[in-house]
Short mmCIF file of C-alpha atoms in Angstrom, two decimals:
data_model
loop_
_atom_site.label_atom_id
_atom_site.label_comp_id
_atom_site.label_asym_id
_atom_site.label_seq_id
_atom_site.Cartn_x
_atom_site.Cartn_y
_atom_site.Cartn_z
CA UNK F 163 -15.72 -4.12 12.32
CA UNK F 164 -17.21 -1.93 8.99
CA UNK F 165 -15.67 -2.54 6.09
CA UNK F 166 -14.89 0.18 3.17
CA UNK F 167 -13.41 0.04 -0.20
CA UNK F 168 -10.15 2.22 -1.51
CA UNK F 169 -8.97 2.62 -5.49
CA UNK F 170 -6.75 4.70 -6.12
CA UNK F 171 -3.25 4.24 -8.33
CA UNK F 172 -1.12 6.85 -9.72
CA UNK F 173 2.82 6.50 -10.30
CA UNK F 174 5.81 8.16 -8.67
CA UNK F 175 8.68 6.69 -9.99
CA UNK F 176 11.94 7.33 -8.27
CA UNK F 177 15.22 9.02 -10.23
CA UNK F 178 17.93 6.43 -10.55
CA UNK F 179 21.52 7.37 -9.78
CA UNK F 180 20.71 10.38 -7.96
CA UNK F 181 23.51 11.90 -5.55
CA UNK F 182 24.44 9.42 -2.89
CA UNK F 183 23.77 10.81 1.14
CA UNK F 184 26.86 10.99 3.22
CA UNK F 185 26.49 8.72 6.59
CA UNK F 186 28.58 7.43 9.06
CA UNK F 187 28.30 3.81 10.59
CA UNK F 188 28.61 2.71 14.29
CA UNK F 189 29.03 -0.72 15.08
CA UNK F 190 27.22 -1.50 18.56
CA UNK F 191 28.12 -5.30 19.15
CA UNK F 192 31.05 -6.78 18.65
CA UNK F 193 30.54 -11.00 19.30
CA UNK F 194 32.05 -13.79 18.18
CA UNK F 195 30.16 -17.53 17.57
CA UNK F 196 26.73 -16.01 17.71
CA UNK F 197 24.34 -13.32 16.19
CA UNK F 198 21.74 -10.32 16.98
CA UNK F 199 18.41 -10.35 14.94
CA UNK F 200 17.87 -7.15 13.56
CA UNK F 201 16.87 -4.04 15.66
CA UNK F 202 14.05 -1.76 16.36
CA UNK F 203 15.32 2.28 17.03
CA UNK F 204 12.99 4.55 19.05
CA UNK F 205 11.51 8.19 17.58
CA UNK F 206 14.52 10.06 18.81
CA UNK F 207 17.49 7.54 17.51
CA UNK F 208 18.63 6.97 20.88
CA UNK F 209 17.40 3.49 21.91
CA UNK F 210 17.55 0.36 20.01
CA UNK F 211 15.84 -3.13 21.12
CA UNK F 212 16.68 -6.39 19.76
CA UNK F 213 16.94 -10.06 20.15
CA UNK F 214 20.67 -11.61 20.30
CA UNK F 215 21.48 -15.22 21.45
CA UNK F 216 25.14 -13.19 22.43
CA UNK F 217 26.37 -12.75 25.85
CA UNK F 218 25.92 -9.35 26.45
CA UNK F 219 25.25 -6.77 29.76
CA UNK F 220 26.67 -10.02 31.36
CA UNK F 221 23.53 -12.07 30.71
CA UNK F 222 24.33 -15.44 30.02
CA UNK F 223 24.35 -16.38 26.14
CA UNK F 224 20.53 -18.25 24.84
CA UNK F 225 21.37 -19.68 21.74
CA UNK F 226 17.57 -19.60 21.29
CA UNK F 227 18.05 -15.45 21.77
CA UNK F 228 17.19 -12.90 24.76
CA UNK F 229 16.02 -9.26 24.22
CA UNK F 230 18.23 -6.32 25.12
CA UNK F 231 17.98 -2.56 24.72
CA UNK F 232 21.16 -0.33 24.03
CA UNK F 233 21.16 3.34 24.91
CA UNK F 234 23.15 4.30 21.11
CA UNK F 235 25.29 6.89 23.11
CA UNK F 236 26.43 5.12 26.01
CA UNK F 237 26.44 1.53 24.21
CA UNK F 238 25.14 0.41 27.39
CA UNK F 239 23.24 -2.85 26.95
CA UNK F 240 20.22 -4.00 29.50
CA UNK F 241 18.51 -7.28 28.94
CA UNK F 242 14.76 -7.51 29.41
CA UNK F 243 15.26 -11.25 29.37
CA UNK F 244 17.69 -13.50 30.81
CA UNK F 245 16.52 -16.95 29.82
CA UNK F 246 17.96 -20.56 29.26
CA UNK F 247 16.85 -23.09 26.60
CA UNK F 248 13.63 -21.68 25.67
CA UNK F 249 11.98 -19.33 22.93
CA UNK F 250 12.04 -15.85 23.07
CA UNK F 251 9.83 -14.68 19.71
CA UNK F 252 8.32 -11.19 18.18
CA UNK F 253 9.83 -8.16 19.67
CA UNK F 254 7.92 -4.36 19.43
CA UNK F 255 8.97 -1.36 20.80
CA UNK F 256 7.01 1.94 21.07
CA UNK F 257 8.12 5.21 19.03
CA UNK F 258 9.21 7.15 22.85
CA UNK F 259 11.45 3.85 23.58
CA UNK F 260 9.50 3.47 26.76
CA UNK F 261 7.72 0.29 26.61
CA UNK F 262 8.10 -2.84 24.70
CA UNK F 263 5.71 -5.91 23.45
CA UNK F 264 6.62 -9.34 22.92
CA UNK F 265 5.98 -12.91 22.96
CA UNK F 266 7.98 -15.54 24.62
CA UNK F 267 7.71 -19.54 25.63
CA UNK F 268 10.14 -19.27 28.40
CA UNK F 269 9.29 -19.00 32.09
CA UNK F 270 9.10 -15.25 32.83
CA UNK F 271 6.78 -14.84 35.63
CA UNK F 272 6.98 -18.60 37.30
CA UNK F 273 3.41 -19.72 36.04
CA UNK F 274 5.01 -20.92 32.58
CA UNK F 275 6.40 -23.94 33.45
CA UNK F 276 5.48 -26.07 30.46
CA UNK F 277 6.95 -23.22 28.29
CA UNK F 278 4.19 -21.89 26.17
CA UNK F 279 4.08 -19.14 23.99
CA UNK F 280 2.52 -15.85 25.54
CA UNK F 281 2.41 -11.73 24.98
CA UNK F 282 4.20 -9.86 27.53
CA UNK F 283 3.92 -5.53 27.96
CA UNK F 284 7.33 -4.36 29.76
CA UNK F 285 7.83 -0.48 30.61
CA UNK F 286 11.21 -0.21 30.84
CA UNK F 287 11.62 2.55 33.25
CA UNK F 288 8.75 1.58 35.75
CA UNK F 289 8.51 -2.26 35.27
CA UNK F 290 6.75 -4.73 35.73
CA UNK F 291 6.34 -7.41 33.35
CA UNK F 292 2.48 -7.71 32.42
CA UNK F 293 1.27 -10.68 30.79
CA UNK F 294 -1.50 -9.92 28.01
CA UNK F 295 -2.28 -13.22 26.86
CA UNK F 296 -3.10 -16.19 29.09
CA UNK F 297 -4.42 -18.67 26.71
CA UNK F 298 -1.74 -21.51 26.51
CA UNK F 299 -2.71 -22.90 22.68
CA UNK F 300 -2.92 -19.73 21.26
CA UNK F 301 -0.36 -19.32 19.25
CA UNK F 302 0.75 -15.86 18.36
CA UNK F 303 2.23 -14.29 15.31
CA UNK F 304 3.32 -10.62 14.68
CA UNK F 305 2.86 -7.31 16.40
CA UNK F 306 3.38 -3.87 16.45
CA UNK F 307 3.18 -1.16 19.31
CA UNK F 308 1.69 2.66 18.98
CA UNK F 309 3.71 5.36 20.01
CA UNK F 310 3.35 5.50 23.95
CA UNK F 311 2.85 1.84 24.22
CA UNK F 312 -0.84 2.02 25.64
CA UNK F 313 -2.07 -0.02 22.22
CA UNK F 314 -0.78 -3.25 21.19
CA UNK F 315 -2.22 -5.36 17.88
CA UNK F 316 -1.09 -8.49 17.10
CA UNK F 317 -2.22 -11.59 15.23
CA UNK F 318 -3.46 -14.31 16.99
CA UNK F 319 -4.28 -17.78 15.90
CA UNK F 320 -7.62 -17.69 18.76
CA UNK F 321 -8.87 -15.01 21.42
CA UNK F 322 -5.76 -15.06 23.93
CA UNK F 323 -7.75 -14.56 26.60
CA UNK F 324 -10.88 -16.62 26.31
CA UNK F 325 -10.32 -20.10 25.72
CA UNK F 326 -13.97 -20.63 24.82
CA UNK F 327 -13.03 -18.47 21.44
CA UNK F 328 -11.29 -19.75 18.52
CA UNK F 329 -11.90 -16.69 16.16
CA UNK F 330 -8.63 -15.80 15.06
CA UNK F 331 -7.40 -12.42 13.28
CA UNK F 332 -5.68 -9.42 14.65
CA UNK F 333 -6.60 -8.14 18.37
CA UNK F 334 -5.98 -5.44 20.31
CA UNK F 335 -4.99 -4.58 23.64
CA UNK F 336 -5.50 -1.26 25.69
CA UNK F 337 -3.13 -0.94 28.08
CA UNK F 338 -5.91 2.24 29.89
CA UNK F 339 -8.59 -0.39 30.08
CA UNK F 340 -6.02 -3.59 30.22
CA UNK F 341 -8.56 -5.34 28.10
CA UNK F 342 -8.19 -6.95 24.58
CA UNK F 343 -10.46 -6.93 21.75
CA UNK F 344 -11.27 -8.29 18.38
CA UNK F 345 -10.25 -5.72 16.05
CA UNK F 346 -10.32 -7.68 12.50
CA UNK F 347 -11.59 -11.31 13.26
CA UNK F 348 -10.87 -13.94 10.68
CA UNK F 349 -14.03 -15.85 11.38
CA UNK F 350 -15.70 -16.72 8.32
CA UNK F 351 -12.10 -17.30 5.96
CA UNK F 352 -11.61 -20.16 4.94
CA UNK F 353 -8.73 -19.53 2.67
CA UNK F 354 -6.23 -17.22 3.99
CA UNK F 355 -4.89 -15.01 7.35
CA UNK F 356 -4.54 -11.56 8.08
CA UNK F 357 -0.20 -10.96 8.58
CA UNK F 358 1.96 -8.37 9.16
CA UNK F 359 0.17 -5.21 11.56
CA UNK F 360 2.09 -1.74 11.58
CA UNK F 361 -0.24 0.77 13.79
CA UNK F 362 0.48 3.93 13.61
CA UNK F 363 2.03 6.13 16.38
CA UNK F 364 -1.14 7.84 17.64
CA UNK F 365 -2.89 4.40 17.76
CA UNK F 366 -5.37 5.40 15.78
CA UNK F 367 -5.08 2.74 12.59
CA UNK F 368 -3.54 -0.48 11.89
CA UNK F 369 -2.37 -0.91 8.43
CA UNK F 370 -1.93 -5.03 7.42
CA UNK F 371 -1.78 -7.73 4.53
CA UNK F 372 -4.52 -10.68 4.11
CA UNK F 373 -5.67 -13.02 1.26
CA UNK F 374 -9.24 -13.29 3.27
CA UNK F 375 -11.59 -12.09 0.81
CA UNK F 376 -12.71 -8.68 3.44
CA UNK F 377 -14.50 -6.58 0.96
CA UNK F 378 -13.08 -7.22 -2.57
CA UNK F 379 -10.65 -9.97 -2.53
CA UNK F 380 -12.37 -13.13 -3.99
CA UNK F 381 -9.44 -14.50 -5.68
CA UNK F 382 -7.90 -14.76 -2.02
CA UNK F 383 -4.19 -12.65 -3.17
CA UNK F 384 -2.46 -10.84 -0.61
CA UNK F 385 -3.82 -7.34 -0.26
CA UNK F 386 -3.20 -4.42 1.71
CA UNK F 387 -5.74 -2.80 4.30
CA UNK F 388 -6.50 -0.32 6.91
CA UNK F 389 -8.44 -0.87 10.15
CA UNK F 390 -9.40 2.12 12.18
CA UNK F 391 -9.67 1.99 15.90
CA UNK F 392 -12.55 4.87 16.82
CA UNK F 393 -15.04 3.82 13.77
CA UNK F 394 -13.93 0.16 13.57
CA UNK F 395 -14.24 0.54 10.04
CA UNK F 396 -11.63 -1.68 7.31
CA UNK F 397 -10.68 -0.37 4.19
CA UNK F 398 -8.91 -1.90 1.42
CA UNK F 399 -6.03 -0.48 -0.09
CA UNK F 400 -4.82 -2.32 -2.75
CA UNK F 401 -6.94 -4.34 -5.49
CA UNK F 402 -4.09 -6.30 -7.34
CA UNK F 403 -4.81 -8.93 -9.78
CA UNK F 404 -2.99 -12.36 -11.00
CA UNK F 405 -0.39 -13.79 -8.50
CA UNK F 406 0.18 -10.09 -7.41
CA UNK F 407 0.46 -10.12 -3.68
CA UNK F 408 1.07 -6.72 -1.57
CA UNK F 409 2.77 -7.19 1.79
CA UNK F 410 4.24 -5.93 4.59
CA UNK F 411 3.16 -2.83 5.28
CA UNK F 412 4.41 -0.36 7.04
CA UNK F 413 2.40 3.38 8.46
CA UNK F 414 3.47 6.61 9.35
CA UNK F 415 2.75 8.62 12.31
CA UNK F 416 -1.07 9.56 11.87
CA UNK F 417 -1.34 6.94 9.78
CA UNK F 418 -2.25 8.48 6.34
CA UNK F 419 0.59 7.03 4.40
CA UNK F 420 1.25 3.60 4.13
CA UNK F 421 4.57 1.86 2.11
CA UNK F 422 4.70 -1.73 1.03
CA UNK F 423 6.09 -3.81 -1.71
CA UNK F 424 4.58 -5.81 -3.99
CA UNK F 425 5.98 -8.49 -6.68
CA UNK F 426 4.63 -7.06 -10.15
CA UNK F 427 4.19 -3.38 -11.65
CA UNK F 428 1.07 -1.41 -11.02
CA UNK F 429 -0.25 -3.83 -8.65
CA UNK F 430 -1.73 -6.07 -11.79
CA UNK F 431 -0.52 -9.62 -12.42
CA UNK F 432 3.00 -10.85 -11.48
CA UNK F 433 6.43 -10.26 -12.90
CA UNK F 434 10.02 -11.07 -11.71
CA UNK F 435 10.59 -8.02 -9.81
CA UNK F 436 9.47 -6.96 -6.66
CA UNK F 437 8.53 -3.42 -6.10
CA UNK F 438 7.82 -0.68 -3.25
CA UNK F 439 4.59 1.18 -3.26
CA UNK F 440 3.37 4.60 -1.29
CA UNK F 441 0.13 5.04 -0.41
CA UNK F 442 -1.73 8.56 1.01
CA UNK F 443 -4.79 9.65 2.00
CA UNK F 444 -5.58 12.02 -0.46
CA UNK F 445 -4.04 10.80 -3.56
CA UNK F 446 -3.94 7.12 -3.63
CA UNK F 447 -1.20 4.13 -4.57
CA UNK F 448 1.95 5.52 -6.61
CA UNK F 449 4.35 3.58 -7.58
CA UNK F 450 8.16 4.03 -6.20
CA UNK F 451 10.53 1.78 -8.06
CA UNK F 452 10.01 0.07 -11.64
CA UNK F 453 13.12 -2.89 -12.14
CA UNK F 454 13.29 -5.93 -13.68
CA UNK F 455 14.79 -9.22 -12.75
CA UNK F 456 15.72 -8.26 -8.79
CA UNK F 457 14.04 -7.51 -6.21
CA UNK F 458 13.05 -4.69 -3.58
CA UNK F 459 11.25 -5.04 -0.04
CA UNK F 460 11.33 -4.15 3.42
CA UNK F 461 10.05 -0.80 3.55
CA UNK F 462 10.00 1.44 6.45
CA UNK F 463 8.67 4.85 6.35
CA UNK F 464 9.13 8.10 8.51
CA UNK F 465 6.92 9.96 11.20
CA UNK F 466 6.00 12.03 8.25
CA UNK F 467 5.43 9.87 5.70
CA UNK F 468 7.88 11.67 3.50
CA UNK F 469 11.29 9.30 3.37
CA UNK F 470 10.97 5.18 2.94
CA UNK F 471 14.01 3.34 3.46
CA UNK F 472 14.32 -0.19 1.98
CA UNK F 473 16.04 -3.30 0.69
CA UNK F 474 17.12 -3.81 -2.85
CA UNK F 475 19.34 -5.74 -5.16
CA UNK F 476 18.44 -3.42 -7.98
CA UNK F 477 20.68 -1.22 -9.89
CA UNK F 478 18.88 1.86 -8.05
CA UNK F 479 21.67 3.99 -7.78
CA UNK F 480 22.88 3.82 -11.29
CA UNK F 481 26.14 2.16 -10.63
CA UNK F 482 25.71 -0.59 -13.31
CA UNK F 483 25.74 -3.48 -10.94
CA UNK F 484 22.94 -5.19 -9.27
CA UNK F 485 23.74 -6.36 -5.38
CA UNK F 486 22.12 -5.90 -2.30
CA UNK F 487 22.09 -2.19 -0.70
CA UNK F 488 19.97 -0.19 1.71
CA UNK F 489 18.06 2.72 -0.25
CA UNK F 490 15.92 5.48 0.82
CA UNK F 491 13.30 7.52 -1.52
CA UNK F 492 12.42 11.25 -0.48
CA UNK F 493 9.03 12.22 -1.43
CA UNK F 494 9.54 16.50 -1.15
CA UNK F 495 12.36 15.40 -4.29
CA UNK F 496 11.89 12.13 -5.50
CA UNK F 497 14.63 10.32 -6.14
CA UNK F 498 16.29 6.90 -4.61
CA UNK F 499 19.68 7.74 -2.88
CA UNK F 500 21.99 4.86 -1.95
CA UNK F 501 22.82 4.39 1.49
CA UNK F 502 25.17 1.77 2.50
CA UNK F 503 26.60 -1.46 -0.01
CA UNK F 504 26.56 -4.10 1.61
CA UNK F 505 27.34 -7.29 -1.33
CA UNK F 506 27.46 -10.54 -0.74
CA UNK F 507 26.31 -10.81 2.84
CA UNK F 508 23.05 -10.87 4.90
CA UNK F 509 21.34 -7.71 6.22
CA UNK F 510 18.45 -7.44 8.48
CA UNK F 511 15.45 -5.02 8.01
CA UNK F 512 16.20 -1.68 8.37
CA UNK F 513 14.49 0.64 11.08
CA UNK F 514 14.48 4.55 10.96
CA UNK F 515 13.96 6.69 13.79
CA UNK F 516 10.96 9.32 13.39
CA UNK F 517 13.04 12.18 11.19
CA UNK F 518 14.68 9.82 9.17
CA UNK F 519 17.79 10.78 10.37
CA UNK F 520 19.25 7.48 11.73
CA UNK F 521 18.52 3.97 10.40
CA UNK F 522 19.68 0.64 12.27
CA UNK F 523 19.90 -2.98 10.90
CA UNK F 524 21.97 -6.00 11.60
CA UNK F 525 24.48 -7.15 9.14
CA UNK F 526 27.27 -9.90 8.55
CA UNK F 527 29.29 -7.26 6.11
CA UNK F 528 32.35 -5.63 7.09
CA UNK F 529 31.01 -2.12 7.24
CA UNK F 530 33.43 -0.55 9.67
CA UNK F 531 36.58 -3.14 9.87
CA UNK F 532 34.82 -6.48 11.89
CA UNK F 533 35.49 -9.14 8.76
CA UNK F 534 34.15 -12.12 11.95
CA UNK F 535 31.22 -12.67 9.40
CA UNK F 536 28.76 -12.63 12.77
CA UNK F 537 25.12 -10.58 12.29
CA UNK F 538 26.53 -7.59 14.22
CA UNK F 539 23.89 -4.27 14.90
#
């Protein structure tokens, strides 16, 4: 691992109230007593995967949650699990909807009797189940899946192979060589933990948050950085100051633009808001939205880099009223146009297909006649 430093800020505020986009909503489960977590779509909009402690496909209902993929134009659901009492946790799925990464405590290939957490590769067409991990007190946080599914990085707690290792950080796995390595180790902070990997679709870089103090971080805040696979080189993004802390990041296709929000404006000591950021290669950190008093997050950007759909309870859209909505900024004519309202109930993270052409979440709203109040995709 090298390490390199980034500093670059510039500001591209979005126009409020700008024209809103037409859309239509589908509602793809209809269940009663239970919920779905919110969904990942694949490059094309065609696939979704998801975790959902629903009967559905005829799996038996795990209150604890199974994972399922739904072709969008068939609404046929498959489970990839079918599990009883037991934890099914982090869920990935690559950009060509092929393959999928995740971590689960249940008993999936009859070694796992005493139900510990492990990370699991599944190719959905060709099968089988592959277990990556095979260190039973490892415990395992997020990950994220490149395009074709033949990279996997994911934070780890220890190596989750070698139980001799207890240098944790984020590692990852080839599925060409089936090995896993180190990419960013943790060893030597004390005070903090890399969270929150996004690699891009080519594989090549892995943008992520950490308060470890990795090149320029000594007051230990939450910063934003990018690892790169062939040179094995880190470089920090962001250089915030105060109780300003930039998370969850998310990357584009070839990785040279990275979104993520941030509670304070221009990344320097903290206010009440929080805001979304944009960063490129060649130009640097420009701001996106500039509100006080609510909040916006969950970013996800495009193949391109271009369009960055998020969360917000901010008067974006110039409607005079604050309450939660999805938004989406356009960079080719910046503006924020307002997607879908959704007051007064609980939305999942949003996920956008590769164009930006189709976005899928989970919601309890009414959005298309279902008033049951359950976290429907």
């Amino acid at each position: 691992m090298r390490l390199a430093k980034v500093a670059v800020f510039g500001c591209l505020l979005a126009t409020p109230g700008a024209a809103a986009a037409a859309f239509n909503v589908t509602q793809l489960t209809m269940t009663t007593g239970c919920g779905s977590n919110p969904p990942i779509i694949s490059a094309d909009g065609q696939r979704l995967a998801f975790g959902s402690g629903c009967t559905l496909a005829g799996a038996p209902a795990n209150p604890v949650g199974d994972f399922f993929i739904v072709d969008i134009a068939t609404a046929a659901f498959t489970p990839i699990t079918n599990t009883q009492n037991c934890f099914n946790g982090a869920l990935a799925m690559s950009a060509d909807g092929q393959r999928l990464a995740f971590t689960s405590a249940c008993d999936l290939t009859g070694t796992n009797t005493r139900q510990q957490s492990f990370l699991y590769a599944y190719d959905i067409a060709a099968g089988p189940l592959r277990q990556i991990s095979t260190v039973p007190s490892c415990v395992l946080g997020s990950l994220t899946i490149d395009g074709d599914g033949s990279r996997i990085a994911f934070t780890t707690a220890c190596h989750p192979t070698q139980a001799s290792d207890s240098t944790s950080g984020i590692y990852l796995y080839d599925a060409g060589a089936d090995a896993v390595t180190a990419a960013v180790p943790s060893s030597g902070c004390s005070a903090g933990f890399h969270m929150a990997p996004a690699i891009s679709a080519d594989g090549a870089r892995i943008a992520f948050a950490s308060n470890c103090d990795l090149l320029d971080n000594a007051d230990n805040g939450s910063e934003i950085y990018v690892f790169d696979v062939a040179t094995e080189m880190v470089r920090q993004i962001t250089h915030t100051t105060g109780s300003c802390g930039a998370m969850r990041p998310t990357i584009n296709a070839d990785g040279t633009r990275i979104a993520f929000d941030a509670p304070c404006d221009g990344l320097k000591g903290f206010a009440d808001n929080r805001e979304i950021f944009i960063f490129d290669e060649s130009s640097g950190i420009a701001q996106v939205t500039e509100e006080d008093g609510c909040q916006s997050a969950a970013a996800r950007i495009d193949a391109a880099g271009l369009r960055v759909f998020f969360q917000s309870q901010c008067n974006l859209a110039g409607t005079g009223v604050n309450q939660r909505n999805f938004f989406w900024f356009d960079a080719t004519a910046p503006g924020v146009f307002q997607e879908i309202v959704t007051p007064n109930c609980v939305d999942g993270n949003p996920s956008i297909n590769a164009d930006a052409t189709r976005f899928a979440f989970s919601s309890t709203c009414n959005l298309t006649g279902d008033a049951s109040g359950n976290a429907e995709l």
